[in-house]
């Protein structure tokens, strides 16, 4: 069996974006997949033509792949179509997409032509690994007939020691791209502070915000010392809004994996798709709005926190070894390649 994981990337330092794809590559390499990492400039029209006419066809023309896991998307519909076309033309491989983002649910949710094209690409795969049941339901409602399995949560190969402190002092942190985390400038907690990490901070924040700088995805976990990690998006304290906030109703934000792989329980919006995972595994708090979080933190007892904390550590041990990725691929291979 000649299996390969294909990743189209444009890596940037201290950017959490590539971390998920790099971890998938490493998890799959441990189970015998070769790695094909293509650093493509998807913004250059001239280079796109070169990729379509020469680079991509040459990859598959003399290959003998039996199974291809493509880390979807390539952030260019033209190149995605080109990949699928050449895989089908030159190989007999089973083609699986491990979905990182569905742009029809985010940046292009009002673009009917883009949505039509993306759905067509997804239907050209032999199988899909999607984030969760909410994403799967949406895709099925839009006409996806390709078999799908749920990842549940992204694994996170965390090189730092686990945060194994059970002392409950009602602390909470937040990590992310601060340019789009506009809710932070409205946070007016009185008795609690939110410790914040990430690029593009504002010059001024309210007194409740304690900005602690920016670190790489590998280094950041060593700085996370809080009882909880917050998952929130948009410019409102009452709900998660905007394209990224609404997207939380379908996706599995990678920062959840960052927190849990560090042994830190999560606080998340009740309408987020991942609220199901947090509740089912009892690894955090599900909240309606940020204004009430201070009260919930104060009401939580040491005993209650200890249970949540231990559950988070149990999930961390799975995330650190690629448990969820391997489980999803096992399920997909069983359903598709052995049918």
GROMACS .gro file of C-alpha atoms in nm:
model
  339
    1UNK     CA    1   0.000   0.000   0.000
    2UNK     CA    2   0.137   0.337  -0.104
    3UNK     CA    3  -0.042   0.597   0.105
    4UNK     CA    4   0.028   0.971   0.100
    5UNK     CA    5  -0.096   1.278   0.286
    6UNK     CA    6  -0.094   1.593   0.070
    7UNK     CA    7  -0.070   1.936   0.229
    8UNK     CA    8  -0.079   2.265   0.041
    9UNK     CA    9   0.074   2.525   0.267
   10UNK     CA   10   0.217   2.871   0.307
   11UNK     CA   11   0.368   2.851   0.654
   12UNK     CA   12   0.414   3.156   0.874
   13UNK     CA   13   0.583   3.173   1.211
   14UNK     CA   14   0.371   3.214   1.527
   15UNK     CA   15   0.059   3.137   1.326
   16UNK     CA   16  -0.166   2.861   1.460
   17UNK     CA   17  -0.302   2.793   1.112
   18UNK     CA   18  -0.028   2.549   0.997
   19UNK     CA   19  -0.008   2.368   1.333
   20UNK     CA   20  -0.318   2.156   1.268
   21UNK     CA   21  -0.195   2.047   0.926
   22UNK     CA   22   0.157   1.974   1.048
   23UNK     CA   23   0.020   1.760   1.329
   24UNK     CA   24  -0.199   1.564   1.085
   25UNK     CA   25   0.108   1.505   0.867
   26UNK     CA   26   0.308   1.373   1.160
   27UNK     CA   27   0.025   1.155   1.292
   28UNK     CA   28  -0.026   1.000   0.948
   29UNK     CA   29   0.346   0.948   0.890
   30UNK     CA   30   0.348   0.731   1.204
   31UNK     CA   31   0.093   0.502   1.042
   32UNK     CA   32   0.292   0.463   0.722
   33UNK     CA   33   0.184   0.757   0.509
   34UNK     CA   34   0.444   0.945   0.308
   35UNK     CA   35   0.423   1.325   0.328
   36UNK     CA   36   0.387   1.551   0.025
   37UNK     CA   37   0.401   1.912   0.136
   38UNK     CA   38   0.354   2.169  -0.140
   39UNK     CA   39   0.435   2.528  -0.059
   40UNK     CA   40   0.231   2.701  -0.330
   41UNK     CA   41   0.170   3.069  -0.389
   42UNK     CA   42  -0.204   3.065  -0.455
   43UNK     CA   43  -0.217   3.444  -0.510
   44UNK     CA   44   0.005   3.449  -0.821
   45UNK     CA   45  -0.190   3.392  -1.144
   46UNK     CA   46   0.128   3.313  -1.336
   47UNK     CA   47   0.240   3.053  -1.084
   48UNK     CA   48  -0.109   2.903  -1.077
   49UNK     CA   49  -0.083   2.835  -1.450
   50UNK     CA   50   0.255   2.669  -1.397
   51UNK     CA   51   0.113   2.453  -1.116
   52UNK     CA   52  -0.185   2.347  -1.330
   53UNK     CA   53   0.011   2.264  -1.647
   54UNK     CA   54   0.328   2.115  -1.500
   55UNK     CA   55   0.368   2.085  -1.122
   56UNK     CA   56   0.044   1.907  -1.029
   57UNK     CA   57   0.023   1.668  -1.330
   58UNK     CA   58   0.387   1.567  -1.276
   59UNK     CA   59   0.315   1.471  -0.915
   60UNK     CA   60   0.062   1.207  -1.014
   61UNK     CA   61   0.170   1.103  -1.365
   62UNK     CA   62   0.423   0.845  -1.244
   63UNK     CA   63   0.285   0.784  -0.895
   64UNK     CA   64   0.148   0.456  -0.768
   65UNK     CA   65  -0.060   0.589  -0.479
   66UNK     CA   66  -0.333   0.363  -0.344
   67UNK     CA   67  -0.471   0.607  -0.087
   68UNK     CA   68  -0.451   0.987  -0.079
   69UNK     CA   69  -0.553   1.199   0.217
   70UNK     CA   70  -0.571   1.560   0.103
   71UNK     CA   71  -0.575   1.827   0.372
   72UNK     CA   72  -0.866   2.030   0.241
   73UNK     CA   73  -0.884   2.307   0.124
   74UNK     CA   74  -0.594   2.434  -0.086
   75UNK     CA   75  -0.745   2.787  -0.066
   76UNK     CA   76  -0.780   2.803  -0.445
   77UNK     CA   77  -1.082   2.647  -0.616
   78UNK     CA   78  -0.891   2.631  -0.944
   79UNK     CA   79  -0.604   2.435  -0.790
   80UNK     CA   80  -0.841   2.211  -0.592
   81UNK     CA   81  -1.017   2.114  -0.916
   82UNK     CA   82  -0.680   2.059  -1.078
   83UNK     CA   83  -0.567   1.826  -0.800
   84UNK     CA   84  -0.885   1.619  -0.820
   85UNK     CA   85  -0.871   1.603  -1.202
   86UNK     CA   86  -0.512   1.479  -1.207
   87UNK     CA   87  -0.559   1.234  -0.922
   88UNK     CA   88  -0.849   1.078  -1.109
   89UNK     CA   89  -0.663   1.084  -1.441
   90UNK     CA   90  -0.333   0.930  -1.333
   91UNK     CA   91  -0.412   0.718  -1.025
   92UNK     CA   92  -0.660   0.460  -0.900
   93UNK     CA   93  -0.616   0.585  -0.545
   94UNK     CA   94  -0.894   0.631  -0.295
   95UNK     CA   95  -0.918   1.008  -0.238
   96UNK     CA   96  -1.012   1.129   0.109
   97UNK     CA   97  -1.040   1.493   0.216
   98UNK     CA   98  -0.956   1.572   0.576
   99UNK     CA   99  -1.148   1.896   0.609
  100UNK     CA  100  -0.992   2.188   0.794
  101UNK     CA  101  -1.236   2.452   0.674
  102UNK     CA  102  -1.554   2.477   0.469
  103UNK     CA  103  -1.526   2.825   0.320
  104UNK     CA  104  -1.892   2.813   0.209
  105UNK     CA  105  -1.973   2.840   0.581
  106UNK     CA  106  -1.735   3.126   0.646
  107UNK     CA  107  -1.582   3.367   0.395
  108UNK     CA  108  -1.812   3.282   0.104
  109UNK     CA  109  -2.141   3.199   0.276
  110UNK     CA  110  -2.327   3.454   0.059
  111UNK     CA  111  -2.161   3.350  -0.268
  112UNK     CA  112  -2.389   3.092  -0.434
  113UNK     CA  113  -2.144   3.015  -0.716
  114UNK     CA  114  -1.858   2.950  -0.473
  115UNK     CA  115  -2.081   2.725  -0.263
  116UNK     CA  116  -2.185   2.529  -0.572
  117UNK     CA  117  -1.820   2.482  -0.677
  118UNK     CA  118  -1.707   2.379  -0.329
  119UNK     CA  119  -1.985   2.124  -0.292
  120UNK     CA  120  -1.894   1.978  -0.630
  121UNK     CA  121  -1.531   1.938  -0.526
  122UNK     CA  122  -1.632   1.768  -0.199
  123UNK     CA  123  -1.861   1.529  -0.386
  124UNK     CA  124  -1.567   1.425  -0.604
  125UNK     CA  125  -1.387   1.267  -0.308
  126UNK     CA  126  -1.432   0.904  -0.202
  127UNK     CA  127  -1.470   1.004   0.161
  128UNK     CA  128  -1.460   1.306   0.393
  129UNK     CA  129  -1.341   1.355   0.748
  130UNK     CA  130  -1.545   1.651   0.875
  131UNK     CA  131  -1.532   1.829   1.210
  132UNK     CA  132  -1.854   1.712   1.375
  133UNK     CA  133  -2.218   1.617   1.328
  134UNK     CA  134  -2.326   1.980   1.279
  135UNK     CA  135  -2.092   2.023   0.982
  136UNK     CA  136  -2.193   1.683   0.847
  137UNK     CA  137  -2.563   1.770   0.868
  138UNK     CA  138  -2.513   2.098   0.683
  139UNK     CA  139  -2.318   1.929   0.404
  140UNK     CA  140  -2.579   1.656   0.365
  141UNK     CA  141  -2.854   1.917   0.351
  142UNK     CA  142  -2.663   2.091   0.071
  143UNK     CA  143  -2.643   1.771  -0.133
  144UNK     CA  144  -2.316   1.604  -0.031
  145UNK     CA  145  -2.347   1.230  -0.097
  146UNK     CA  146  -1.982   1.142  -0.030
  147UNK     CA  147  -1.949   0.921   0.282
  148UNK     CA  148  -1.846   1.127   0.587
  149UNK     CA  149  -1.705   1.051   0.931
  150UNK     CA  150  -1.670   1.294   1.221
  151UNK     CA  151  -1.328   1.388   1.353
  152UNK     CA  152  -1.485   1.525   1.679
  153UNK     CA  153  -1.181   1.738   1.766
  154UNK     CA  154  -0.841   1.815   1.614
  155UNK     CA  155  -0.551   1.639   1.776
  156UNK     CA  156  -0.268   1.859   1.906
  157UNK     CA  157   0.085   1.721   1.936
  158UNK     CA  158   0.182   1.919   2.242
  159UNK     CA  159   0.553   1.911   2.334
  160UNK     CA  160   0.506   2.090   2.667
  161UNK     CA  161   0.439   1.928   3.007
  162UNK     CA  162   0.072   1.903   3.103
  163UNK     CA  163  -0.074   2.171   3.325
  164UNK     CA  164  -0.159   1.931   3.606
  165UNK     CA  165  -0.245   2.181   3.879
  166UNK     CA  166  -0.586   2.116   4.036
  167UNK     CA  167  -0.582   2.437   4.246
  168UNK     CA  168  -0.894   2.635   4.156
  169UNK     CA  169  -0.849   3.014   4.166
  170UNK     CA  170  -1.109   3.112   3.903
  171UNK     CA  171  -0.851   3.213   3.640
  172UNK     CA  172  -0.916   3.213   3.266
  173UNK     CA  173  -0.705   3.275   2.954
  174UNK     CA  174  -0.765   3.341   2.585
  175UNK     CA  175  -0.537   3.274   2.288
  176UNK     CA  176  -0.599   3.378   1.928
  177UNK     CA  177  -0.564   3.636   1.655
  178UNK     CA  178  -0.651   3.948   1.851
  179UNK     CA  179  -0.733   4.153   1.541
  180UNK     CA  180  -1.060   3.962   1.503
  181UNK     CA  181  -1.124   3.924   1.878
  182UNK     CA  182  -1.299   4.256   1.910
  183UNK     CA  183  -1.511   4.148   2.206
  184UNK     CA  184  -1.199   4.197   2.422
  185UNK     CA  185  -1.226   4.577   2.414
  186UNK     CA  186  -1.574   4.553   2.571
  187UNK     CA  187  -1.490   4.315   2.854
  188UNK     CA  188  -1.565   4.493   3.183
  189UNK     CA  189  -1.529   4.221   3.444
  190UNK     CA  190  -1.489   4.349   3.798
  191UNK     CA  191  -1.351   4.056   3.998
  192UNK     CA  192  -1.170   3.855   3.730
  193UNK     CA  193  -0.906   3.912   3.466
  194UNK     CA  194  -0.871   3.749   3.126
  195UNK     CA  195  -0.508   3.660   3.046
  196UNK     CA  196  -0.464   3.709   2.670
  197UNK     CA  197  -0.208   3.577   2.420
  198UNK     CA  198  -0.173   3.633   2.048
  199UNK     CA  199  -0.069   3.853   1.756
  200UNK     CA  200  -0.215   4.191   1.657
  201UNK     CA  201  -0.318   4.325   2.000
  202UNK     CA  202  -0.489   4.662   2.039
  203UNK     CA  203  -0.286   4.945   2.187
  204UNK     CA  204  -0.529   4.973   2.477
  205UNK     CA  205  -0.749   4.719   2.654
  206UNK     CA  206  -0.991   4.743   2.949
  207UNK     CA  207  -0.856   4.675   3.298
  208UNK     CA  208  -0.996   4.320   3.287
  209UNK     CA  209  -0.755   4.225   3.007
  210UNK     CA  210  -0.401   4.114   3.092
  211UNK     CA  211  -0.206   4.085   2.765
  212UNK     CA  212   0.091   3.847   2.793
  213UNK     CA  213   0.240   3.847   2.443
  214UNK     CA  214   0.269   3.616   2.143
  215UNK     CA  215   0.428   3.270   2.121
  216UNK     CA  216   0.457   2.988   1.869
  217UNK     CA  217   0.195   2.708   1.886
  218UNK     CA  218   0.463   2.478   2.030
  219UNK     CA  219   0.578   2.722   2.297
  220UNK     CA  220   0.243   2.874   2.395
  221UNK     CA  221   0.117   2.583   2.610
  222UNK     CA  222   0.402   2.637   2.857
  223UNK     CA  223   0.259   2.985   2.929
  224UNK     CA  224  -0.100   2.871   2.985
  225UNK     CA  225  -0.140   2.853   3.362
  226UNK     CA  226  -0.512   2.935   3.401
  227UNK     CA  227  -0.799   2.714   3.518
  228UNK     CA  228  -0.990   2.761   3.192
  229UNK     CA  229  -0.931   2.858   2.830
  230UNK     CA  230  -1.192   3.074   2.658
  231UNK     CA  231  -1.329   3.006   2.308
  232UNK     CA  232  -1.517   3.311   2.177
  233UNK     CA  233  -1.536   3.515   1.857
  234UNK     CA  234  -1.685   3.837   1.723
  235UNK     CA  235  -1.739   4.182   1.876
  236UNK     CA  236  -2.017   4.102   2.123
  237UNK     CA  237  -2.018   3.984   2.484
  238UNK     CA  238  -2.373   3.849   2.446
  239UNK     CA  239  -2.314   3.607   2.159
  240UNK     CA  240  -2.055   3.492   1.905
  241UNK     CA  241  -2.123   3.693   1.589
  242UNK     CA  242  -1.969   3.791   1.256
  243UNK     CA  243  -1.853   3.539   0.999
  244UNK     CA  244  -1.606   3.373   1.236
  245UNK     CA  245  -1.845   3.374   1.532
  246UNK     CA  246  -2.128   3.220   1.331
  247UNK     CA  247  -1.882   2.966   1.187
  248UNK     CA  248  -1.841   2.830   1.540
  249UNK     CA  249  -2.183   2.667   1.498
  250UNK     CA  250  -2.016   2.421   1.258
  251UNK     CA  251  -1.640   2.403   1.310
  252UNK     CA  252  -1.394   2.271   1.565
  253UNK     CA  253  -1.171   2.569   1.658
  254UNK     CA  254  -0.809   2.463   1.697
  255UNK     CA  255  -0.773   2.664   2.018
  256UNK     CA  256  -0.997   2.408   2.190
  257UNK     CA  257  -0.730   2.150   2.109
  258UNK     CA  258  -0.460   2.388   2.233
  259UNK     CA  259  -0.629   2.426   2.571
  260UNK     CA  260  -0.735   2.065   2.624
  261UNK     CA  261  -0.402   1.919   2.508
  262UNK     CA  262  -0.244   2.138   2.776
  263UNK     CA  263  -0.478   1.991   3.036
  264UNK     CA  264  -0.685   2.310   3.058
  265UNK     CA  265  -1.068   2.290   3.059
  266UNK     CA  266  -1.262   2.505   2.814
  267UNK     CA  267  -1.528   2.778   2.835
  268UNK     CA  268  -1.735   2.793   2.515
  269UNK     CA  269  -2.048   2.953   2.368
  270UNK     CA  270  -2.356   2.732   2.412
  271UNK     CA  271  -2.449   2.745   2.042
  272UNK     CA  272  -2.103   2.641   1.921
  273UNK     CA  273  -2.087   2.299   1.757
  274UNK     CA  274  -1.810   2.199   1.998
  275UNK     CA  275  -2.032   2.267   2.299
  276UNK     CA  276  -2.154   1.909   2.249
  277UNK     CA  277  -1.801   1.772   2.291
  278UNK     CA  278  -1.736   1.989   2.597
  279UNK     CA  279  -2.060   1.875   2.765
  280UNK     CA  280  -2.039   1.509   2.666
  281UNK     CA  281  -1.684   1.480   2.800
  282UNK     CA  282  -1.743   1.721   3.093
  283UNK     CA  283  -1.426   1.915   3.011
  284UNK     CA  284  -1.545   2.272   3.067
  285UNK     CA  285  -1.828   2.521   3.095
  286UNK     CA  286  -2.088   2.606   2.832
  287UNK     CA  287  -2.207   2.966   2.856
  288UNK     CA  288  -2.472   3.190   2.704
  289UNK     CA  289  -2.274   3.515   2.730
  290UNK     CA  290  -1.952   3.653   2.872
  291UNK     CA  291  -2.124   3.893   3.112
  292UNK     CA  292  -2.242   3.603   3.329
  293UNK     CA  293  -1.912   3.413   3.329
  294UNK     CA  294  -1.783   3.582   3.645
  295UNK     CA  295  -2.082   3.445   3.839
  296UNK     CA  296  -2.036   3.094   3.698
  297UNK     CA  297  -1.667   3.092   3.788
  298UNK     CA  298  -1.749   3.203   4.143
  299UNK     CA  299  -2.017   2.937   4.188
  300UNK     CA  300  -1.801   2.647   4.071
  301UNK     CA  301  -1.669   2.450   4.369
  302UNK     CA  302  -1.321   2.306   4.407
  303UNK     CA  303  -1.467   1.956   4.389
  304UNK     CA  304  -1.656   2.032   4.067
  305UNK     CA  305  -1.348   2.182   3.911
  306UNK     CA  306  -1.136   1.879   4.006
  307UNK     CA  307  -1.368   1.651   3.809
  308UNK     CA  308  -1.361   1.877   3.503
  309UNK     CA  309  -0.983   1.912   3.531
  310UNK     CA  310  -0.923   1.536   3.545
  311UNK     CA  311  -1.146   1.486   3.243
  312UNK     CA  312  -0.946   1.750   3.053
  313UNK     CA  313  -0.622   1.570   3.138
  314UNK     CA  314  -0.773   1.243   3.013
  315UNK     CA  315  -0.863   1.406   2.679
  316UNK     CA  316  -0.518   1.570   2.664
  317UNK     CA  317  -0.352   1.229   2.667
  318UNK     CA  318  -0.556   1.130   2.361
  319UNK     CA  319  -0.493   1.456   2.172
  320UNK     CA  320  -0.119   1.424   2.224
  321UNK     CA  321  -0.097   1.088   2.044
  322UNK     CA  322  -0.336   1.151   1.752
  323UNK     CA  323  -0.622   0.942   1.890
  324UNK     CA  324  -0.906   1.124   1.713
  325UNK     CA  325  -0.731   1.143   1.374
  326UNK     CA  326  -0.647   0.774   1.379
  327UNK     CA  327  -0.997   0.677   1.489
  328UNK     CA  328  -1.158   0.877   1.204
  329UNK     CA  329  -0.922   0.733   0.941
  330UNK     CA  330  -0.973   0.379   1.071
  331UNK     CA  331  -1.348   0.429   1.036
  332UNK     CA  332  -1.322   0.580   0.687
  333UNK     CA  333  -1.084   0.312   0.559
  334UNK     CA  334  -1.310   0.041   0.696
  335UNK     CA  335  -1.617   0.190   0.526
  336UNK     CA  336  -1.455   0.277   0.191
  337UNK     CA  337  -1.145   0.073   0.114
  338UNK     CA  338  -1.278  -0.256   0.250
  339UNK     CA  339  -1.628  -0.235   0.112
   0.00000   0.00000   0.00000
